[in-house]
Short mmCIF file of C-alpha atoms and ligand atoms in Angstrom, two decimals:
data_model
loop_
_atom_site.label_atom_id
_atom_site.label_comp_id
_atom_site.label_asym_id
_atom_site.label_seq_id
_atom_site.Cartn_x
_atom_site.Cartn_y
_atom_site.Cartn_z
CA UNK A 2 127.52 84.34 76.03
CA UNK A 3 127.72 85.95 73.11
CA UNK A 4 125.88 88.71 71.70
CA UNK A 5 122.90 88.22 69.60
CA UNK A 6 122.24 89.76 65.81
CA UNK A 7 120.14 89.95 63.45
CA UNK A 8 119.61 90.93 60.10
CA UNK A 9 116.37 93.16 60.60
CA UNK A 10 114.49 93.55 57.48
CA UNK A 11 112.72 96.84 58.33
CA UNK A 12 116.25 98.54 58.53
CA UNK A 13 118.55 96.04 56.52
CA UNK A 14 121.18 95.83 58.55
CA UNK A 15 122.81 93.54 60.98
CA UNK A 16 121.67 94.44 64.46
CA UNK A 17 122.52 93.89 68.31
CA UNK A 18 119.13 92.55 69.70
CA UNK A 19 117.99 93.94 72.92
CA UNK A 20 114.42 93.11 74.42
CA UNK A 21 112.42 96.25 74.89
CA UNK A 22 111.91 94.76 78.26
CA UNK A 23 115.03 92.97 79.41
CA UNK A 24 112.61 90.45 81.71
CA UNK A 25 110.91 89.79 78.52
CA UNK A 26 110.92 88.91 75.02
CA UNK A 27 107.97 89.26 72.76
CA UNK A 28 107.58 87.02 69.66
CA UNK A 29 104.81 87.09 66.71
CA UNK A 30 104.81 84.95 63.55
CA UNK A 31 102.38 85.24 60.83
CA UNK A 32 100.42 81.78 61.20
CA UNK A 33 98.59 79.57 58.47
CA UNK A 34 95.42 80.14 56.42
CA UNK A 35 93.43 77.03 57.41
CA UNK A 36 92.26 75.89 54.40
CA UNK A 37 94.16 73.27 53.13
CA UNK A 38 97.31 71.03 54.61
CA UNK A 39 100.61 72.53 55.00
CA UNK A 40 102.94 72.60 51.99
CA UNK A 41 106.79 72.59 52.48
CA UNK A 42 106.65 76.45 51.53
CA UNK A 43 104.64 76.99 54.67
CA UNK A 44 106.87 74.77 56.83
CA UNK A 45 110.01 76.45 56.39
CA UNK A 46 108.94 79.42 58.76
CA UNK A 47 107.57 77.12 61.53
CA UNK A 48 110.87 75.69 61.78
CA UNK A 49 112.86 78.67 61.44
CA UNK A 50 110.83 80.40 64.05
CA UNK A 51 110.66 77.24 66.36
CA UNK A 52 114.75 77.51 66.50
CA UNK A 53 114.46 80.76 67.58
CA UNK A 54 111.85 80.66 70.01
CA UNK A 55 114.45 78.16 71.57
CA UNK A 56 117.05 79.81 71.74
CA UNK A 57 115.41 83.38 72.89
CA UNK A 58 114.28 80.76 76.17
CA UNK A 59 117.61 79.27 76.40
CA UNK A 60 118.81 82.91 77.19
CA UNK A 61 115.87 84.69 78.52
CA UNK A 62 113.64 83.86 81.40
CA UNK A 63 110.03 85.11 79.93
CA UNK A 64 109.79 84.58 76.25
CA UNK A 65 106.21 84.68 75.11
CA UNK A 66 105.80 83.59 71.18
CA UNK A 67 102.35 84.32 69.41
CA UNK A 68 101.21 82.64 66.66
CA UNK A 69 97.84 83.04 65.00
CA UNK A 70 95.63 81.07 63.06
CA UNK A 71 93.79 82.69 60.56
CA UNK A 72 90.13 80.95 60.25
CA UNK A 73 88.38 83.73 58.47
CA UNK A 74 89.75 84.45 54.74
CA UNK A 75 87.77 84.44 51.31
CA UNK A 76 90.10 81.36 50.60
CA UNK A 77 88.60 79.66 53.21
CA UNK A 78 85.41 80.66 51.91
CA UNK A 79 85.94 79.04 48.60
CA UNK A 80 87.29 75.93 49.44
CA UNK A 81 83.41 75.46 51.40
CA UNK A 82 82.01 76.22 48.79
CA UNK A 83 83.77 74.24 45.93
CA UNK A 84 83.57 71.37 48.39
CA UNK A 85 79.68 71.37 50.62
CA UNK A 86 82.18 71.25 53.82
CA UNK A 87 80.93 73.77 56.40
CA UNK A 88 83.73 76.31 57.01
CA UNK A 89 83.91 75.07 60.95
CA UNK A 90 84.37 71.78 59.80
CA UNK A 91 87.12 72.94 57.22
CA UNK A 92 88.79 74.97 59.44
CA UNK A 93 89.00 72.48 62.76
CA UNK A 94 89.86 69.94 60.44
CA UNK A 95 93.16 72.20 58.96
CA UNK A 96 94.16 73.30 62.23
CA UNK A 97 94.03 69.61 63.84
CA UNK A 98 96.49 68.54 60.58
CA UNK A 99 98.71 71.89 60.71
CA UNK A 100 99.48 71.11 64.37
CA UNK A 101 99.90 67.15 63.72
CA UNK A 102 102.96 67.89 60.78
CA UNK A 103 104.68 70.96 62.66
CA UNK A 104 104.53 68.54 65.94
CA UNK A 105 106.43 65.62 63.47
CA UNK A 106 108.42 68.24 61.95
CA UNK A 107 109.63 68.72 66.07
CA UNK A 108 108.41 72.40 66.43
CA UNK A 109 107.59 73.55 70.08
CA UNK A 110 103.21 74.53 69.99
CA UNK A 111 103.90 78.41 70.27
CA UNK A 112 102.78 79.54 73.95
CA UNK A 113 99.45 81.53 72.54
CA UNK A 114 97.86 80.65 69.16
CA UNK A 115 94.93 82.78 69.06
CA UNK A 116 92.72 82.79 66.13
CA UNK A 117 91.18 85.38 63.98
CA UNK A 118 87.65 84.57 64.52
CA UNK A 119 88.13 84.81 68.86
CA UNK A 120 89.65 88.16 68.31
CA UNK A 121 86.81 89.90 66.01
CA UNK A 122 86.35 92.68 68.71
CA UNK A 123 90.02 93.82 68.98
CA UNK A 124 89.87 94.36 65.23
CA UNK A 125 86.63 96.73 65.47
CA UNK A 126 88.26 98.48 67.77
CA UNK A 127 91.37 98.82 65.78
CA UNK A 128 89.42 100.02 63.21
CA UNK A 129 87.38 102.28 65.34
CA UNK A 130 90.95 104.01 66.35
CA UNK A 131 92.31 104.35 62.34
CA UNK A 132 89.07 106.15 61.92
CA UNK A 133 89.15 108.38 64.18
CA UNK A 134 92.76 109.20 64.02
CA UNK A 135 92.00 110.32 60.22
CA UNK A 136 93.69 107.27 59.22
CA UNK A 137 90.96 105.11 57.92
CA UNK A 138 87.31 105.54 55.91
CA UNK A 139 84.21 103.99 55.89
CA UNK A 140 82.18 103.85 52.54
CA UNK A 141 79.92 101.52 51.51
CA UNK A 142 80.11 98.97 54.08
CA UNK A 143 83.51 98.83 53.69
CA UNK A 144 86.55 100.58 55.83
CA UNK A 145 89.60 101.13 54.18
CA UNK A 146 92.84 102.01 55.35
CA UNK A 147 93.81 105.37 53.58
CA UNK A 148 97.44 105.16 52.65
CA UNK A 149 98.32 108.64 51.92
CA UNK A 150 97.14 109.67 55.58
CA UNK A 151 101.14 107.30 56.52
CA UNK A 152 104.05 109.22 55.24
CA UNK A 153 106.16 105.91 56.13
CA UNK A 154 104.08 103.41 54.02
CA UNK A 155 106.29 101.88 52.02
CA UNK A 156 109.37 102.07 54.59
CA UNK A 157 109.02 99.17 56.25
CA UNK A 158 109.45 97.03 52.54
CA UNK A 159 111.27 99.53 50.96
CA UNK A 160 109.45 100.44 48.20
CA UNK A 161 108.31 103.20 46.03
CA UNK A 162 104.50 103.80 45.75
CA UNK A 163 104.42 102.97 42.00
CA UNK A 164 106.09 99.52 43.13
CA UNK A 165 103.60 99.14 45.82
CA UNK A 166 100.97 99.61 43.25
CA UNK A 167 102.09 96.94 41.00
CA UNK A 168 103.07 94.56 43.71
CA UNK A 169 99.67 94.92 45.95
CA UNK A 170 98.18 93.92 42.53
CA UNK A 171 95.46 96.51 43.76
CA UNK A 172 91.72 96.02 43.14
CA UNK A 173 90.18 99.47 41.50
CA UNK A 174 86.86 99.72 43.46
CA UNK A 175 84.26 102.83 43.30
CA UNK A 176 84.45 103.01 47.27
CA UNK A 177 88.00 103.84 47.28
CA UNK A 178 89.44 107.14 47.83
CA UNK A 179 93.00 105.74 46.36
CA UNK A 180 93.66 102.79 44.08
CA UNK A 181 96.45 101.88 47.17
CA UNK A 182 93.86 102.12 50.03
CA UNK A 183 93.22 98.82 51.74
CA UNK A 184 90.75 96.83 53.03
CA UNK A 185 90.25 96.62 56.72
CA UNK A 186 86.45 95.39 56.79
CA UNK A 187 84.54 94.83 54.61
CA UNK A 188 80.53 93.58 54.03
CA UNK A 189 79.40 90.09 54.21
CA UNK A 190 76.47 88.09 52.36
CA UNK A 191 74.31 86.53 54.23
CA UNK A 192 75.86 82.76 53.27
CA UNK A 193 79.55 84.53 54.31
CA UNK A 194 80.67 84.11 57.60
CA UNK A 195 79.65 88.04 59.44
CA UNK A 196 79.89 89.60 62.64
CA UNK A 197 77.69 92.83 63.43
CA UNK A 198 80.21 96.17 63.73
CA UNK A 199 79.29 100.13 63.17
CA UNK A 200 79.92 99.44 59.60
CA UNK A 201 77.03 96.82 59.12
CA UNK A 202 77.43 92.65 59.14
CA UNK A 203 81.08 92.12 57.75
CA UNK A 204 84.39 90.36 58.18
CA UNK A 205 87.39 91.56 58.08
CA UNK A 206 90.75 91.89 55.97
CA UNK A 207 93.34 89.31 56.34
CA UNK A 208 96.14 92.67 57.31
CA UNK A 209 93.82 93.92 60.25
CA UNK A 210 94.05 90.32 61.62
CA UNK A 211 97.52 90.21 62.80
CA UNK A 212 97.58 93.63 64.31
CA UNK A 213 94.82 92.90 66.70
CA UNK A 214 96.19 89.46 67.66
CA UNK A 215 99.77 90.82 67.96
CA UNK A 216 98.45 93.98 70.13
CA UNK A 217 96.05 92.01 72.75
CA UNK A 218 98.67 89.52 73.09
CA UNK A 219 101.87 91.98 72.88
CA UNK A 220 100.96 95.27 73.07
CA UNK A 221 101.56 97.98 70.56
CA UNK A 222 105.30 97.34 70.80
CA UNK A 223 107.14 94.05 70.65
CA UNK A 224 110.44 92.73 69.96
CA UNK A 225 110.62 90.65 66.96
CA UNK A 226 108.16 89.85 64.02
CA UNK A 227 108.79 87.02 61.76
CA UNK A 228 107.22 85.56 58.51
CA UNK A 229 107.76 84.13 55.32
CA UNK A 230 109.43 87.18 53.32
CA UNK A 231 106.66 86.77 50.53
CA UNK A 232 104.47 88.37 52.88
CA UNK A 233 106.94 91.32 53.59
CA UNK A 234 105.01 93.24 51.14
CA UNK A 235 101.56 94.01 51.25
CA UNK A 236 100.77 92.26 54.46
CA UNK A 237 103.53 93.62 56.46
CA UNK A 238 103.62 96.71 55.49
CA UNK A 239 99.83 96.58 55.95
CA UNK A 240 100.66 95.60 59.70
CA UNK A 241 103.08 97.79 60.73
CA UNK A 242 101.27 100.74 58.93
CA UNK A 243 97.42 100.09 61.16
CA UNK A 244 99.26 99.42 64.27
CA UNK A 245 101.60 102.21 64.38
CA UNK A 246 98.59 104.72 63.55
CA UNK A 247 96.28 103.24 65.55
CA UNK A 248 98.50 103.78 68.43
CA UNK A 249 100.08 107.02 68.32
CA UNK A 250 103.66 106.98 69.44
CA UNK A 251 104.15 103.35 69.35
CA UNK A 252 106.72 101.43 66.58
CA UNK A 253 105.21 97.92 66.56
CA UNK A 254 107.95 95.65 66.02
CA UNK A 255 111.82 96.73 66.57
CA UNK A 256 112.82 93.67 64.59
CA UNK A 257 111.87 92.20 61.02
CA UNK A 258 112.80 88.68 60.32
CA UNK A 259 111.78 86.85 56.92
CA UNK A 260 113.20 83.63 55.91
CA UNK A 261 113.64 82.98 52.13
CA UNK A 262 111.88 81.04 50.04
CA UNK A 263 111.49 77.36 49.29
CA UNK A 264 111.91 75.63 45.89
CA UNK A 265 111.35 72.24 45.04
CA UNK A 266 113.63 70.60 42.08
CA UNK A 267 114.53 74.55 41.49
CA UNK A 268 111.76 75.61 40.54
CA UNK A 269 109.12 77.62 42.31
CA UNK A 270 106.18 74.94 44.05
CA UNK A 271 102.99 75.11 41.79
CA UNK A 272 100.32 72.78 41.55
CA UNK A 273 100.78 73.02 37.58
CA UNK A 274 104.58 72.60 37.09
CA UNK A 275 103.68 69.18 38.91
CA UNK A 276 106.12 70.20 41.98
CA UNK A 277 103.75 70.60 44.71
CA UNK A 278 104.22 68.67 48.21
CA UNK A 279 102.36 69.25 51.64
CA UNK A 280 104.38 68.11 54.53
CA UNK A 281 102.26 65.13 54.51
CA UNK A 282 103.72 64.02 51.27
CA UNK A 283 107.11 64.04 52.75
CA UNK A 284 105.83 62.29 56.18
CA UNK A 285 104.54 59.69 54.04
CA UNK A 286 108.39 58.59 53.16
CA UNK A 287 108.95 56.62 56.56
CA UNK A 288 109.06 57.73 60.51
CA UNK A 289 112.55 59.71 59.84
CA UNK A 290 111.32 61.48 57.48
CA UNK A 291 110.17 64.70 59.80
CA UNK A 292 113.64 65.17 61.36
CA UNK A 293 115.37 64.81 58.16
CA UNK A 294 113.27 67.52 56.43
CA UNK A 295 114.07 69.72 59.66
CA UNK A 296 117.74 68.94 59.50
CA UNK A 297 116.99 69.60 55.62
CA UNK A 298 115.69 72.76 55.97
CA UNK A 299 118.12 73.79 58.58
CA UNK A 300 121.45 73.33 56.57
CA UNK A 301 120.26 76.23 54.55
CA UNK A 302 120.60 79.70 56.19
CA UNK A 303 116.73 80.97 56.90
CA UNK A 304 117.34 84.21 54.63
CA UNK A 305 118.88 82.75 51.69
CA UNK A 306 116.64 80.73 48.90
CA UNK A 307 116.23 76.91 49.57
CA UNK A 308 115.79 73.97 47.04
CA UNK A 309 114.01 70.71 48.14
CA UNK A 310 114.85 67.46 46.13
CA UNK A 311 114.82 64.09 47.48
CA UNK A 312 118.15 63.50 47.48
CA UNK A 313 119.22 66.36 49.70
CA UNK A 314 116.14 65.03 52.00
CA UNK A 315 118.18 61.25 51.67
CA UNK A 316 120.99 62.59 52.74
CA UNK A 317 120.61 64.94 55.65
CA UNK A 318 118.40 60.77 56.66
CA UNK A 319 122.25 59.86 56.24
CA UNK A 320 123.61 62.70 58.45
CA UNK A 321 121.01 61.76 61.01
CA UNK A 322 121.74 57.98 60.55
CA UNK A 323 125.42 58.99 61.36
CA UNK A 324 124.58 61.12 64.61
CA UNK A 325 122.17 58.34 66.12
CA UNK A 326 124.57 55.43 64.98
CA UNK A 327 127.06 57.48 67.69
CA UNK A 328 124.01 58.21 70.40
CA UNK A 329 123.25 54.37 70.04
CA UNK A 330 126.94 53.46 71.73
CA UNK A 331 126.56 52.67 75.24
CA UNK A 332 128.78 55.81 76.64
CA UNK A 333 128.97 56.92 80.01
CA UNK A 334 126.90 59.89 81.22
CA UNK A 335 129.08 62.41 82.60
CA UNK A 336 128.01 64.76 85.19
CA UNK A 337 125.10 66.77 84.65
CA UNK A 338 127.48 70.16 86.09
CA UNK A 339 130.67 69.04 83.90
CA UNK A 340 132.24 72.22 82.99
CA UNK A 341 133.48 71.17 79.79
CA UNK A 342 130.22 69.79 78.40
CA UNK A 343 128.33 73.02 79.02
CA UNK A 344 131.79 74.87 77.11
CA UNK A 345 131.50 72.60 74.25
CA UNK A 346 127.87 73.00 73.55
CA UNK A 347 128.16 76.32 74.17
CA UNK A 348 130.57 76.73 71.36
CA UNK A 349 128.56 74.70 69.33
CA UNK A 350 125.52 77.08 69.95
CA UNK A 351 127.43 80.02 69.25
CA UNK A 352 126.73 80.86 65.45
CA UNK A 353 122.76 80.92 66.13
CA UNK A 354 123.30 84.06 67.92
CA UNK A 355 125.16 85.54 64.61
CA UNK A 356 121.76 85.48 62.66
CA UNK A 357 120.36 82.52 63.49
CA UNK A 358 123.60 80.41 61.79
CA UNK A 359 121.86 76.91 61.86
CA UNK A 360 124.70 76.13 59.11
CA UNK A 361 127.43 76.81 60.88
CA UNK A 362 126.07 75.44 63.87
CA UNK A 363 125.37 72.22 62.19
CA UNK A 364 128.96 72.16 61.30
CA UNK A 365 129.96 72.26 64.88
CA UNK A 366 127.79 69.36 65.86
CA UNK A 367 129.67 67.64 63.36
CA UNK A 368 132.77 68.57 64.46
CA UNK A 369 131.48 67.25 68.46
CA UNK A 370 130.65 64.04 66.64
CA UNK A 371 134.30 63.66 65.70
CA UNK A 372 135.39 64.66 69.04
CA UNK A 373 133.28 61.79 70.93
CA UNK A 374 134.62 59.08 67.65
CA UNK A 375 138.34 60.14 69.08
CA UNK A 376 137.19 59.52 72.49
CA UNK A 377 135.80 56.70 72.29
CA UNK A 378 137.17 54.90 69.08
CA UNK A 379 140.54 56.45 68.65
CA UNK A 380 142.53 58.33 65.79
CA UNK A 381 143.25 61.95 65.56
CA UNK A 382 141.39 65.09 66.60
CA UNK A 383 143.83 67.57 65.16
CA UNK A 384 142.08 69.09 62.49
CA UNK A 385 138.42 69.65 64.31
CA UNK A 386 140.83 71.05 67.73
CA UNK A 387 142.63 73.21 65.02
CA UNK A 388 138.78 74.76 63.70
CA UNK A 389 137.75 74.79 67.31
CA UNK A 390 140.97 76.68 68.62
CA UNK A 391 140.73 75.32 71.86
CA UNK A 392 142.73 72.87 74.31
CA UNK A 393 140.01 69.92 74.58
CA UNK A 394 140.55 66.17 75.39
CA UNK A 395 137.28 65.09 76.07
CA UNK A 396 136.97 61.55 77.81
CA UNK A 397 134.26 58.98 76.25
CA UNK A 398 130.75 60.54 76.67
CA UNK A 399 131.78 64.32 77.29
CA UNK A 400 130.89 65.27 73.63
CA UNK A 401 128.44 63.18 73.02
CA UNK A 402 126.51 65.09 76.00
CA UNK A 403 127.04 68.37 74.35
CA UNK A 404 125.97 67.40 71.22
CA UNK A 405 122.84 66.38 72.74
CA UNK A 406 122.54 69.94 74.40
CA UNK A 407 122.97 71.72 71.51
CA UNK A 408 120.95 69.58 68.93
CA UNK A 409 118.27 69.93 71.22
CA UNK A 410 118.01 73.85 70.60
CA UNK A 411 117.70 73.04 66.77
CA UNK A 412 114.91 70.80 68.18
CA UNK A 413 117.29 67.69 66.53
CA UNK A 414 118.38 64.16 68.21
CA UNK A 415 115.69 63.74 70.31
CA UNK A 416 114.43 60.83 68.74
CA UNK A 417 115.46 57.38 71.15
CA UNK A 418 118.37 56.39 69.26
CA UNK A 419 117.86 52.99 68.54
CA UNK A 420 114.65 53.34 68.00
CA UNK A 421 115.65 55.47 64.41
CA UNK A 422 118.24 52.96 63.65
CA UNK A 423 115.04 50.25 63.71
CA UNK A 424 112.66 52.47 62.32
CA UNK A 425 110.63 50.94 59.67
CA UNK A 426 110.89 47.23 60.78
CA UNK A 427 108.66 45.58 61.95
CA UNK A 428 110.14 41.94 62.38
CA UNK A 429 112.23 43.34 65.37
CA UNK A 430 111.57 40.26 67.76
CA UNK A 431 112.70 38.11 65.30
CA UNK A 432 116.06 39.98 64.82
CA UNK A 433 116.57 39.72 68.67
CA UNK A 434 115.75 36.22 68.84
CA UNK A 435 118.91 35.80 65.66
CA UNK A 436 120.99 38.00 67.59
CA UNK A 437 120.53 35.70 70.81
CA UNK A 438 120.95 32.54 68.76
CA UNK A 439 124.04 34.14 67.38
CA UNK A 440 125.56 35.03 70.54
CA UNK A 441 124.69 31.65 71.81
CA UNK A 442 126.87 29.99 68.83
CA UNK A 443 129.56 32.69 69.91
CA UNK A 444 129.19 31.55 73.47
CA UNK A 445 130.15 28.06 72.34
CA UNK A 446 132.48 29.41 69.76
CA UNK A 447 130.42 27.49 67.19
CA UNK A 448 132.12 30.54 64.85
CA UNK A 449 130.69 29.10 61.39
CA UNK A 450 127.29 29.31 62.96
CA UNK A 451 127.41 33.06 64.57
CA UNK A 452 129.02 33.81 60.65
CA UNK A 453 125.88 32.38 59.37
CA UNK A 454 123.37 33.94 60.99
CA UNK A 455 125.35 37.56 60.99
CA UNK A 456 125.05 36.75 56.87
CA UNK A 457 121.40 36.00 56.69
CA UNK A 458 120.54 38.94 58.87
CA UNK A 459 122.79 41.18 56.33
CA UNK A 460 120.97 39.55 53.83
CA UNK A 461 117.67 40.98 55.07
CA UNK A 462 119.33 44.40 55.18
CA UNK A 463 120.19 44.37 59.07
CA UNK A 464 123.48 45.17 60.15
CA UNK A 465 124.79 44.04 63.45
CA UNK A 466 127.50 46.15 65.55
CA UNK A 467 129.17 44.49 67.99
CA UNK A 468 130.14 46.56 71.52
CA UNK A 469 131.09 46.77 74.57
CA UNK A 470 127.31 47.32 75.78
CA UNK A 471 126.15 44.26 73.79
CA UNK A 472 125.45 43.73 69.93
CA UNK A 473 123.07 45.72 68.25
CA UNK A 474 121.40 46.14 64.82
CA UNK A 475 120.29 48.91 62.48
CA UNK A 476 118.79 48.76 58.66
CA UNK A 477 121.89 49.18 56.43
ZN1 ZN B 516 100.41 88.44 59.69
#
């Protein structure tokens, strides 16, 4: 197989990837605030981390991916009390619809989701380290991280402290020894959510979070850490700075990896521009909809800036329309140890480990598409052979199966095929009793009748394909 890369943020350069431990790979992602439903913003690293998760398993036996859930935030806070809804309520409620539209969106649950509020005690102790490693200060029921006691703050995002500064958009507060410093507890009011520490009732900061829950679940080194790269500076930096002085000796994660942002209509997603969509919004379009926002956000590499509109979500529907139209055939199965399957998906698979180059790999799927048309259909296979630079003749079936293979790693094609292709109908018995009635008047080569009902199904926007399986139907 080939090598894997990636671009790692914390150095920016291109990397070969090498587990700490070569038996296992360890995985944290930056999880959602559970206050409110997911918008497409927040989706984007779900998916992008999902991919990767599956392909780390498809080459590694023990691959253990964290994700948290952060239930205990000021946001949080807010929203109960704007609204009268008890934060347990709010926050059950969030989770149950976060894990509902990354689940339709076809993302893998990742294989520990602790959350914040579970994991109060690793932060106390976290903080109870900084402290006494001269790294953190308590002062007026607060503890703050002081940032001048970490020569490499700022390393990790690359910035200067005057950037830092502005970009923290930091809080002057009497109890601070540094205008930089940062909250890692800090007190609560008796109608706040609280938990008794050394520092009096208090909750903690959203930074001090993510260390414990990547430490109990990790340990103070890991391979890779992923997230949205808004949050690349303060709250990684933030991270990387508690963990690596609360443990002496230790370099949290060896690998950075932030996909790019998400625009909708080119613009940046705001509630006032009149641009903002949850994932629900999209769902709402029709049963396709999930995949095609996956395939969607996949056609875009995960570093580089991407722009929702609805007709790029229409037509990666139409790419998907075209891939399922091909898995609907009846084709014969070929053996589940045929050598040239596994080569061709392979090949397929091959730019994900160059950066995670869903793009590329999309392309190839294409390309297998056109392979199993030849196969099957007939015409030429020159110019795909040419790109792929290898001797294949595949028979009918062969790349059909490894296009199968490899979509599945991009967690795409799953679907039954012809259930998409009848998605959104609901008059489906009454199709199949035309198409009987049809073949019927074909049986008894009553040729004006199978014409007529083959027009008044196309009338209702159904589309029959004739086969050597049988005839079936689709919505044009
Ligand atoms: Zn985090």
């Amino acid at each position: 197989m080939t090598e894997l890369a990636f671009h790692n943020s914390a150095t920016r350069q291109r990397e070969s990837f090498v587990p700490l431990d070569p038996q296992h790979v360890r995985l944290y992602v930056c999880g959602p605030t559970v206050y409110d439903l997911a918008h497409l913003g927040n989706a984007r690293p779900v998916v992008v981390f999902d991919v990767l998760a599956r392909l780390l398993r498809r080459r590694f036996d023990c691959v253990t991916y964290v994700r948290n859930i952060t239930d205990v935030d000021d946001k949080i806070n807010a929203r109960s009390q704007e609204s009268g809804e008890p934060i347990s309520a709010i926050t059950a409620r969030t989770t149950a619809d976060f894990h509902r539209d990354m689940a339709a969106l076809g993302c893998e649950p990742p294989d520990e989701e602790p959350r914040a509020t579970d994991n109060i005690a690793q932060m106390i102790e976290l903080i109870e380290r900084l402290i006494a490693n001269g790294h953190a200060y308590a002062a007026e029921g607060h503890v703050l991280f002081s940032v001048s006691s970490f020569p490499g703050y700022g390393a990790l995002s690359g910035r200067s402290p005057d950037e830092m500064l502005a970009g923290a958009r930091v809080e002057v507060a009497p109890y601070k020894r540094e205008a930089g410093d940062f909250v890692l507890w800090k007190p609560s009011a008796d109608d706040l959510p609280g938990w008794d520490s050394p520092w009096g009732r208090g909750r903690p900061g959203w930074h001090i979070e993510c260390s414990a829950m990547s430490w109990r679940y990790l340990g103070p080194d890991f391979d890779i850490h992923g997230g949205g790269h808004d949050l690349l500076f303060p709250h990684h930096e933030n991270e990387q700075a508690q963990s690596v002085c609360a443990f002496p000796g230790s370099r949290f994660a060896r690998t950075w990896l932030h996909n790019g942002m998400l625009l909708v209509d080119g613009e940046k997603m705001s509630k006032s521009v009149g641009n903002f969509l949850t994932v629900r919004d999209i769902l709402g379009r029709g049963a396709w909809a999930g995949e095609a926002f996956r395939l969607l956000l996949l056609k875009t590499h995960y570093r580089a800036a991407l722009d929702y509109t609805v007709e790029r979500l229409d037509e990666a529907k139409g790419e998907l329309d075209d891939f399922y139209a091909l898995l609907a055939r009846d084709l014969p199965t070929p053996a589940e140890d045929d050598a040239l399957v596994a080569e061709m998906a392979e090949w397929a698979l091959e730019p994900l480990a160059d950066d995670l180059n869903t793009p590329l790999a999309l392309a190839r799927l294409r390309d297998l598409r056109t392979l199993e048309n030849v196969a099957t259909v007939g015409g030429s296979a020159t110019t795909v052979l040419h790109r792929v630079g290898r001797d294949w003749t595949p028979v009918s079936g062969q790349a059909a199966a490894a296009l199968r293979q490899a979509a599945a790693v991009l967690g795409l094609l799953g679907s039954d095929a012809r259930a998409w292709r009848q998605a959104g109908t609901d008059d489906s018995a009454a199709i199949e009793a035309a198409i009987e009635a049809r073949l019927a008047a074909r049986r008894v080569k009553d040729w004006a009748e199978a014409d007529r009902i083959r027009n008044a199904l196309a009338a209702q926007g159904v589309v029959l394909e004739d086969g050597a399986g049988g005839t079936t139907w689709r919505k044009a």
